Amino acid sequence: MRLRNIKPDLFILEEGENRDHPDVDYYEFGDAAYAWKLNTQWDGGMIGLPGRFQGTYTTDQLHELLTSGTPDSGLVMRYANTGYFDYLRNIYGVEQERSAVALVTTTYGLPNIRAGEEVGLARANGMYDLSDPDGVMPFYTRLIKTRKSLLGNYPVIERYTENVPTQVYAYAAKAHGNIVLTVINFSAAQANVTVNLQNSLFESTGQSNWY
């Protein structure tokens, strides 16, 4: 609170996962907390995105993790990669890392796309290769553009389940009158999803742009 008194517009990110400490109100003295459970390799990576990639965490559990446990007025910091662990592309594959970045960019909270070393702090996974050997930058650029121009930090997430296989996570992010549909296949096998734009999820707005 002393920092806030010195600089009222200071943004304070709490070093903690609010779900781990229900007796602590992180948002009483901060603006955001971490969502560590979304990507953690501790305990074998059995939950969150690593657990979903390994098949130890269901799509239902992932949706619950993304949409519950955070006050409406609070924000969570969500990331695809973190300095504590190796890059997702090195553990699970490039497509899996793309899926993780798409998810954190189109859901509620503060998306954090890690570039590598923090100032003055060495991490084992090193800097992100900005020469883009996997050709992901155009995709990430479109994701960031979508986030900034359509969603912001407070989209409402509604799951789309009509004829969707269990290994696929489909959801609509809604904000400012915009609806962004994201479909992620968490399995190595091809999956087919037919989107019914007449579904009430789309509020009769129809489709305008595909990214």
PDB file of C-alpha atoms in Angstrom:
ATOM      1  CA  MET A   1       0.000   0.000   0.000  1.00  0.00           C
ATOM      2  CA  ARG A   2       2.974   2.332   0.556  1.00  0.00           C
ATOM      3  CA  LEU A   3       3.926   1.877  -3.119  1.00  0.00           C
ATOM      4  CA  ARG A   4       0.355   2.708  -4.123  1.00  0.00           C
ATOM      5  CA  ASN A   5       0.462   5.862  -2.005  1.00  0.00           C
ATOM      6  CA  ILE A   6       3.659   6.950  -3.729  1.00  0.00           C
ATOM      7  CA  LYS A   7       2.390   6.211  -7.239  1.00  0.00           C
ATOM      8  CA  PRO A   8      -1.405   5.676  -7.389  1.00  0.00           C
ATOM      9  CA  ASP A   9      -1.384   4.379 -10.995  1.00  0.00           C
ATOM     10  CA  LEU A  10       1.275   1.733 -10.248  1.00  0.00           C
ATOM     11  CA  PHE A  11       0.231  -1.737 -11.475  1.00  0.00           C
ATOM     12  CA  ILE A  12       0.973  -4.364  -8.813  1.00  0.00           C
ATOM     13  CA  LEU A  13       1.338  -8.034  -9.798  1.00  0.00           C
ATOM     14  CA  GLU A  14       1.177 -10.321  -6.763  1.00  0.00           C
ATOM     15  CA  GLU A  15       3.729 -13.158  -6.619  1.00  0.00           C
ATOM     16  CA  GLY A  16       1.204 -15.899  -5.894  1.00  0.00           C
ATOM     17  CA  GLU A  17      -1.629 -18.081  -7.167  1.00  0.00           C
ATOM     18  CA  ASN A  18      -4.857 -16.908  -5.553  1.00  0.00           C
ATOM     19  CA  ARG A  19      -6.385 -20.420  -5.726  1.00  0.00           C
ATOM     20  CA  ASP A  20      -3.637 -21.778  -3.458  1.00  0.00           C
ATOM     21  CA  HIS A  21      -4.479 -19.358  -0.660  1.00  0.00           C
ATOM     22  CA  PRO A  22      -8.249 -18.817  -0.452  1.00  0.00           C
ATOM     23  CA  ASP A  23      -7.788 -17.066   2.884  1.00  0.00           C
ATOM     24  CA  VAL A  24      -5.698 -14.324   1.232  1.00  0.00           C
ATOM     25  CA  ASP A  25      -7.328 -11.560  -0.789  1.00  0.00           C
ATOM     26  CA  TYR A  26      -4.606 -10.787  -3.316  1.00  0.00           C
ATOM     27  CA  TYR A  27      -6.764  -8.124  -4.923  1.00  0.00           C
ATOM     28  CA  GLU A  28      -7.095  -6.124  -1.727  1.00  0.00           C
ATOM     29  CA  PHE A  29      -3.553  -4.810  -2.178  1.00  0.00           C
ATOM     30  CA  GLY A  30      -2.745  -5.717  -5.800  1.00  0.00           C
ATOM     31  CA  ASP A  31      -4.129  -5.642  -9.321  1.00  0.00           C
ATOM     32  CA  ALA A  32      -3.336  -9.160 -10.528  1.00  0.00           C
ATOM     33  CA  ALA A  33      -2.052 -12.545  -9.404  1.00  0.00           C
ATOM     34  CA  TYR A  34      -0.406 -15.415 -11.251  1.00  0.00           C
ATOM     35  CA  ALA A  35      -2.171 -18.409 -12.793  1.00  0.00           C
ATOM     36  CA  TRP A  36       0.646 -20.848 -12.092  1.00  0.00           C
ATOM     37  CA  LYS A  37      -1.596 -23.887 -12.379  1.00  0.00           C
ATOM     38  CA  LEU A  38      -2.071 -23.257 -16.110  1.00  0.00           C
ATOM     39  CA  ASN A  39       1.530 -24.143 -16.913  1.00  0.00           C
ATOM     40  CA  THR A  40       3.603 -25.901 -14.297  1.00  0.00           C
ATOM     41  CA  GLN A  41       6.012 -28.819 -14.707  1.00  0.00           C
ATOM     42  CA  TRP A  42       6.224 -29.350 -10.964  1.00  0.00           C
ATOM     43  CA  ASP A  43       4.948 -32.734  -9.807  1.00  0.00           C
ATOM     44  CA  GLY A  44       5.347 -34.118 -13.324  1.00  0.00           C
ATOM     45  CA  GLY A  45       3.201 -31.540 -15.097  1.00  0.00           C
ATOM     46  CA  MET A  46      -0.044 -33.388 -14.410  1.00  0.00           C
ATOM     47  CA  ILE A  47      -2.380 -30.372 -14.455  1.00  0.00           C
ATOM     48  CA  GLY A  48      -3.115 -27.372 -16.661  1.00  0.00           C
ATOM     49  CA  LEU A  49      -1.732 -27.258 -20.189  1.00  0.00           C
ATOM     50  CA  PRO A  50       1.061 -29.815 -19.573  1.00  0.00           C
ATOM     51  CA  GLY A  51      -1.481 -32.213 -18.103  1.00  0.00           C
ATOM     52  CA  ARG A  52      -3.785 -31.710 -21.073  1.00  0.00           C
ATOM     53  CA  PHE A  53      -0.938 -32.380 -23.512  1.00  0.00           C
ATOM     54  CA  GLN A  54      -0.037 -35.549 -21.593  1.00  0.00           C
ATOM     55  CA  GLY A  55      -3.626 -36.727 -21.258  1.00  0.00           C
ATOM     56  CA  THR A  56      -3.700 -36.536 -17.456  1.00  0.00           C
ATOM     57  CA  TYR A  57      -5.988 -33.480 -17.365  1.00  0.00           C
ATOM     58  CA  THR A  58      -9.344 -33.325 -19.133  1.00  0.00           C
ATOM     59  CA  THR A  59     -10.788 -30.570 -21.286  1.00  0.00           C
ATOM     60  CA  ASP A  60     -13.516 -30.132 -18.662  1.00  0.00           C
ATOM     61  CA  GLN A  61     -10.884 -29.576 -15.977  1.00  0.00           C
ATOM     62  CA  LEU A  62      -9.014 -27.084 -18.153  1.00  0.00           C
ATOM     63  CA  HIS A  63     -12.187 -25.092 -18.792  1.00  0.00           C
ATOM     64  CA  GLU A  64     -12.915 -25.033 -15.065  1.00  0.00           C
ATOM     65  CA  LEU A  65      -9.374 -23.824 -14.364  1.00  0.00           C
ATOM     66  CA  LEU A  66      -9.717 -21.002 -16.880  1.00  0.00           C
ATOM     67  CA  THR A  67     -13.158 -19.788 -15.841  1.00  0.00           C
ATOM     68  CA  SER A  68     -13.320 -20.118 -12.052  1.00  0.00           C
ATOM     69  CA  GLY A  69     -11.487 -19.065  -8.922  1.00  0.00           C
ATOM     70  CA  THR A  70     -10.835 -15.428  -9.838  1.00  0.00           C
ATOM     71  CA  PRO A  71     -12.996 -12.495  -8.664  1.00  0.00           C
ATOM     72  CA  ASP A  72     -14.720 -10.546 -11.430  1.00  0.00           C
ATOM     73  CA  SER A  73     -12.732  -7.462 -10.505  1.00  0.00           C
ATOM     74  CA  GLY A  74      -9.383  -9.292 -10.440  1.00  0.00           C
ATOM     75  CA  LEU A  75      -6.902 -10.207 -13.155  1.00  0.00           C
ATOM     76  CA  VAL A  76      -4.615 -13.210 -13.546  1.00  0.00           C
ATOM     77  CA  MET A  77      -1.263 -13.355 -15.329  1.00  0.00           C
ATOM     78  CA  ARG A  78      -1.383 -16.243 -17.809  1.00  0.00           C
ATOM     79  CA  TYR A  79       1.580 -17.447 -19.804  1.00  0.00           C
ATOM     80  CA  ALA A  80       2.456 -20.141 -22.328  1.00  0.00           C
ATOM     81  CA  ASN A  81       6.141 -20.278 -21.365  1.00  0.00           C
ATOM     82  CA  THR A  82       7.938 -19.484 -18.148  1.00  0.00           C
ATOM     83  CA  GLY A  83      11.582 -19.170 -17.126  1.00  0.00           C
ATOM     84  CA  TYR A  84      11.207 -21.980 -14.600  1.00  0.00           C
ATOM     85  CA  PHE A  85      10.789 -24.678 -17.248  1.00  0.00           C
ATOM     86  CA  ASP A  86      11.871 -25.501 -20.781  1.00  0.00           C
ATOM     87  CA  TYR A  87       9.834 -24.061 -23.647  1.00  0.00           C
ATOM     88  CA  LEU A  88       6.648 -25.990 -24.415  1.00  0.00           C
ATOM     89  CA  ARG A  89       7.808 -26.558 -27.999  1.00  0.00           C
ATOM     90  CA  ASN A  90      10.842 -28.456 -26.694  1.00  0.00           C
ATOM     91  CA  ILE A  91       8.770 -30.635 -24.370  1.00  0.00           C
ATOM     92  CA  TYR A  92       5.557 -31.226 -26.321  1.00  0.00           C
ATOM     93  CA  GLY A  93       6.040 -29.726 -29.801  1.00  0.00           C
ATOM     94  CA  VAL A  94       5.662 -26.513 -31.801  1.00  0.00           C
ATOM     95  CA  GLU A  95       1.932 -26.994 -32.459  1.00  0.00           C
ATOM     96  CA  GLN A  96       1.295 -27.500 -28.754  1.00  0.00           C
ATOM     97  CA  GLU A  97       3.114 -24.264 -27.956  1.00  0.00           C
ATOM     98  CA  ARG A  98       1.069 -22.448 -30.626  1.00  0.00           C
ATOM     99  CA  SER A  99      -2.098 -23.809 -29.025  1.00  0.00           C
ATOM    100  CA  ALA A 100      -0.989 -22.601 -25.585  1.00  0.00           C
ATOM    101  CA  VAL A 101      -0.243 -19.093 -26.866  1.00  0.00           C
ATOM    102  CA  ALA A 102      -3.617 -18.985 -28.650  1.00  0.00           C
ATOM    103  CA  LEU A 103      -5.356 -19.972 -25.418  1.00  0.00           C
ATOM    104  CA  VAL A 104      -3.706 -17.396 -23.148  1.00  0.00           C
ATOM    105  CA  THR A 105      -4.233 -14.681 -25.777  1.00  0.00           C
ATOM    106  CA  THR A 106      -7.966 -15.291 -26.186  1.00  0.00           C
ATOM    107  CA  THR A 107      -9.036 -15.896 -22.575  1.00  0.00           C
ATOM    108  CA  TYR A 108      -9.543 -13.755 -19.489  1.00  0.00           C
ATOM    109  CA  GLY A 109      -6.517 -12.171 -17.847  1.00  0.00           C
ATOM    110  CA  LEU A 110      -3.138 -10.734 -18.752  1.00  0.00           C
ATOM    111  CA  PRO A 111      -1.387 -12.761 -21.477  1.00  0.00           C
ATOM    112  CA  ASN A 112       2.362 -13.053 -21.073  1.00  0.00           C
ATOM    113  CA  ILE A 113       4.400 -14.304 -24.052  1.00  0.00           C
ATOM    114  CA  ARG A 114       7.865 -14.921 -22.714  1.00  0.00           C
ATOM    115  CA  ALA A 115      10.829 -13.615 -24.738  1.00  0.00           C
ATOM    116  CA  GLY A 116      13.568 -15.155 -22.593  1.00  0.00           C
ATOM    117  CA  GLU A 117      15.853 -13.899 -19.864  1.00  0.00           C
ATOM    118  CA  GLU A 118      14.602 -11.408 -17.341  1.00  0.00           C
ATOM    119  CA  VAL A 119      16.921  -8.489 -16.611  1.00  0.00           C
ATOM    120  CA  GLY A 120      19.763  -9.669 -14.392  1.00  0.00           C
ATOM    121  CA  LEU A 121      18.324 -13.159 -14.050  1.00  0.00           C
ATOM    122  CA  ALA A 122      19.684 -16.283 -15.790  1.00  0.00           C
ATOM    123  CA  ARG A 123      17.266 -19.033 -16.801  1.00  0.00           C
ATOM    124  CA  ALA A 124      18.133 -22.463 -18.134  1.00  0.00           C
ATOM    125  CA  ASN A 125      15.830 -22.200 -21.156  1.00  0.00           C
ATOM    126  CA  GLY A 126      17.617 -19.135 -22.554  1.00  0.00           C
ATOM    127  CA  MET A 127      16.375 -16.506 -24.971  1.00  0.00           C
ATOM    128  CA  TYR A 128      13.560 -17.119 -27.418  1.00  0.00           C
ATOM    129  CA  ASP A 129      14.967 -17.486 -30.940  1.00  0.00           C
ATOM    130  CA  LEU A 130      13.717 -14.302 -32.619  1.00  0.00           C
ATOM    131  CA  SER A 131      14.890 -15.556 -36.032  1.00  0.00           C
ATOM    132  CA  ASP A 132      11.630 -17.544 -35.883  1.00  0.00           C
ATOM    133  CA  PRO A 133      12.834 -20.923 -37.218  1.00  0.00           C
ATOM    134  CA  ASP A 134       9.346 -22.413 -36.738  1.00  0.00           C
ATOM    135  CA  GLY A 135       7.558 -19.588 -38.554  1.00  0.00           C
ATOM    136  CA  VAL A 136       5.190 -18.768 -35.672  1.00  0.00           C
ATOM    137  CA  MET A 137       5.570 -14.990 -35.562  1.00  0.00           C
ATOM    138  CA  PRO A 138       2.863 -14.167 -38.164  1.00  0.00           C
ATOM    139  CA  PHE A 139       0.398 -16.301 -36.174  1.00  0.00           C
ATOM    140  CA  TYR A 140       1.389 -14.679 -32.884  1.00  0.00           C
ATOM    141  CA  THR A 141       1.110 -11.239 -34.499  1.00  0.00           C
ATOM    142  CA  ARG A 142      -2.478 -11.972 -35.542  1.00  0.00           C
ATOM    143  CA  LEU A 143      -3.281 -13.216 -32.042  1.00  0.00           C
ATOM    144  CA  ILE A 144      -1.951 -10.033 -30.433  1.00  0.00           C
ATOM    145  CA  LYS A 145      -3.835  -7.895 -32.947  1.00  0.00           C
ATOM    146  CA  THR A 146      -7.037  -9.801 -32.152  1.00  0.00           C
ATOM    147  CA  ARG A 147      -6.472  -9.378 -28.425  1.00  0.00           C
ATOM    148  CA  LYS A 148      -5.804  -5.643 -28.615  1.00  0.00           C
ATOM    149  CA  SER A 149      -8.500  -4.718 -31.129  1.00  0.00           C
ATOM    150  CA  LEU A 150     -11.331  -7.064 -30.135  1.00  0.00           C
ATOM    151  CA  LEU A 151     -11.035  -8.501 -26.630  1.00  0.00           C
ATOM    152  CA  GLY A 152      -8.962  -6.591 -24.098  1.00  0.00           C
ATOM    153  CA  ASN A 153      -8.301  -8.162 -20.683  1.00  0.00           C
ATOM    154  CA  TYR A 154     -11.848  -8.949 -19.558  1.00  0.00           C
ATOM    155  CA  PRO A 155     -13.534 -11.212 -22.160  1.00  0.00           C
ATOM    156  CA  VAL A 156     -16.333 -13.503 -21.043  1.00  0.00           C
ATOM    157  CA  ILE A 157     -15.520 -17.134 -21.922  1.00  0.00           C
ATOM    158  CA  GLU A 158     -18.329 -19.445 -23.038  1.00  0.00           C
ATOM    159  CA  ARG A 159     -17.628 -23.007 -24.107  1.00  0.00           C
ATOM    160  CA  TYR A 160     -18.834 -24.358 -27.461  1.00  0.00           C
ATOM    161  CA  THR A 161     -19.706 -28.072 -27.219  1.00  0.00           C
ATOM    162  CA  GLU A 162     -21.957 -28.830 -30.200  1.00  0.00           C
ATOM    163  CA  ASN A 163     -20.475 -31.909 -31.955  1.00  0.00           C
ATOM    164  CA  VAL A 164     -17.040 -31.214 -30.477  1.00  0.00           C
ATOM    165  CA  PRO A 165     -14.777 -34.264 -29.721  1.00  0.00           C
ATOM    166  CA  THR A 166     -13.508 -34.655 -26.147  1.00  0.00           C
ATOM    167  CA  GLN A 167      -9.911 -33.923 -27.167  1.00  0.00           C
ATOM    168  CA  VAL A 168     -10.933 -30.559 -28.615  1.00  0.00           C
ATOM    169  CA  TYR A 169     -11.523 -27.393 -26.608  1.00  0.00           C
ATOM    170  CA  ALA A 170     -13.732 -24.830 -28.339  1.00  0.00           C
ATOM    171  CA  TYR A 171     -14.893 -21.586 -26.746  1.00  0.00           C
ATOM    172  CA  ALA A 172     -16.069 -18.091 -27.582  1.00  0.00           C
ATOM    173  CA  ALA A 173     -14.461 -15.047 -25.994  1.00  0.00           C
ATOM    174  CA  LYS A 174     -16.884 -12.107 -25.850  1.00  0.00           C
ATOM    175  CA  ALA A 175     -16.070  -8.457 -25.244  1.00  0.00           C
ATOM    176  CA  HIS A 176     -17.219  -5.057 -26.511  1.00  0.00           C
ATOM    177  CA  GLY A 177     -19.808  -6.663 -28.798  1.00  0.00           C
ATOM    178  CA  ASN A 178     -17.157  -8.869 -30.431  1.00  0.00           C
ATOM    179  CA  ILE A 179     -17.114 -12.665 -30.429  1.00  0.00           C
ATOM    180  CA  VAL A 180     -13.872 -14.579 -31.037  1.00  0.00           C
ATOM    181  CA  LEU A 181     -14.129 -18.362 -31.493  1.00  0.00           C
ATOM    182  CA  THR A 182     -11.058 -20.455 -30.628  1.00  0.00           C
ATOM    183  CA  VAL A 183     -10.819 -24.194 -31.391  1.00  0.00           C
ATOM    184  CA  ILE A 184      -7.851 -26.178 -30.042  1.00  0.00           C
ATOM    185  CA  ASN A 185      -7.141 -29.854 -30.712  1.00  0.00           C
ATOM    186  CA  PHE A 186      -5.091 -31.279 -27.833  1.00  0.00           C
ATOM    187  CA  SER A 187      -4.469 -34.685 -29.416  1.00  0.00           C
ATOM    188  CA  ALA A 188      -1.924 -35.741 -32.044  1.00  0.00           C
ATOM    189  CA  ALA A 189      -4.734 -37.138 -34.212  1.00  0.00           C
ATOM    190  CA  GLN A 190      -6.723 -35.030 -36.641  1.00  0.00           C
ATOM    191  CA  ALA A 191     -10.126 -33.899 -35.414  1.00  0.00           C
ATOM    192  CA  ASN A 192     -13.034 -32.488 -37.400  1.00  0.00           C
ATOM    193  CA  VAL A 193     -15.277 -29.802 -35.934  1.00  0.00           C
ATOM    194  CA  THR A 194     -18.255 -28.310 -37.733  1.00  0.00           C
ATOM    195  CA  VAL A 195     -19.208 -24.907 -36.366  1.00  0.00           C
ATOM    196  CA  ASN A 196     -22.908 -24.079 -36.354  1.00  0.00           C
ATOM    197  CA  LEU A 197     -23.105 -20.299 -36.583  1.00  0.00           C
ATOM    198  CA  GLN A 198     -26.811 -20.519 -35.745  1.00  0.00           C
ATOM    199  CA  ASN A 199     -25.872 -21.724 -32.260  1.00  0.00           C
ATOM    200  CA  SER A 200     -27.099 -19.295 -29.589  1.00  0.00           C
ATOM    201  CA  LEU A 201     -23.484 -18.855 -28.492  1.00  0.00           C
ATOM    202  CA  PHE A 202     -22.938 -16.587 -31.496  1.00  0.00           C
ATOM    203  CA  GLU A 203     -25.968 -14.407 -30.744  1.00  0.00           C
ATOM    204  CA  SER A 204     -27.046 -14.367 -34.403  1.00  0.00           C
ATOM    205  CA  THR A 205     -24.098 -12.139 -35.314  1.00  0.00           C
ATOM    206  CA  GLY A 206     -22.681 -14.445 -38.008  1.00  0.00           C
ATOM    207  CA  GLN A 207     -19.058 -14.837 -39.063  1.00  0.00           C
ATOM    208  CA  SER A 208     -17.007 -11.890 -40.298  1.00  0.00           C
ATOM    209  CA  ASN A 209     -13.287 -12.699 -40.158  1.00  0.00           C
ATOM    210  CA  TRP A 210     -11.175 -15.855 -39.902  1.00  0.00           C
ATOM    211  CA  TYR A 211      -7.700 -15.673 -38.364  1.00  0.00           C
TER     212      TYR A 211
END
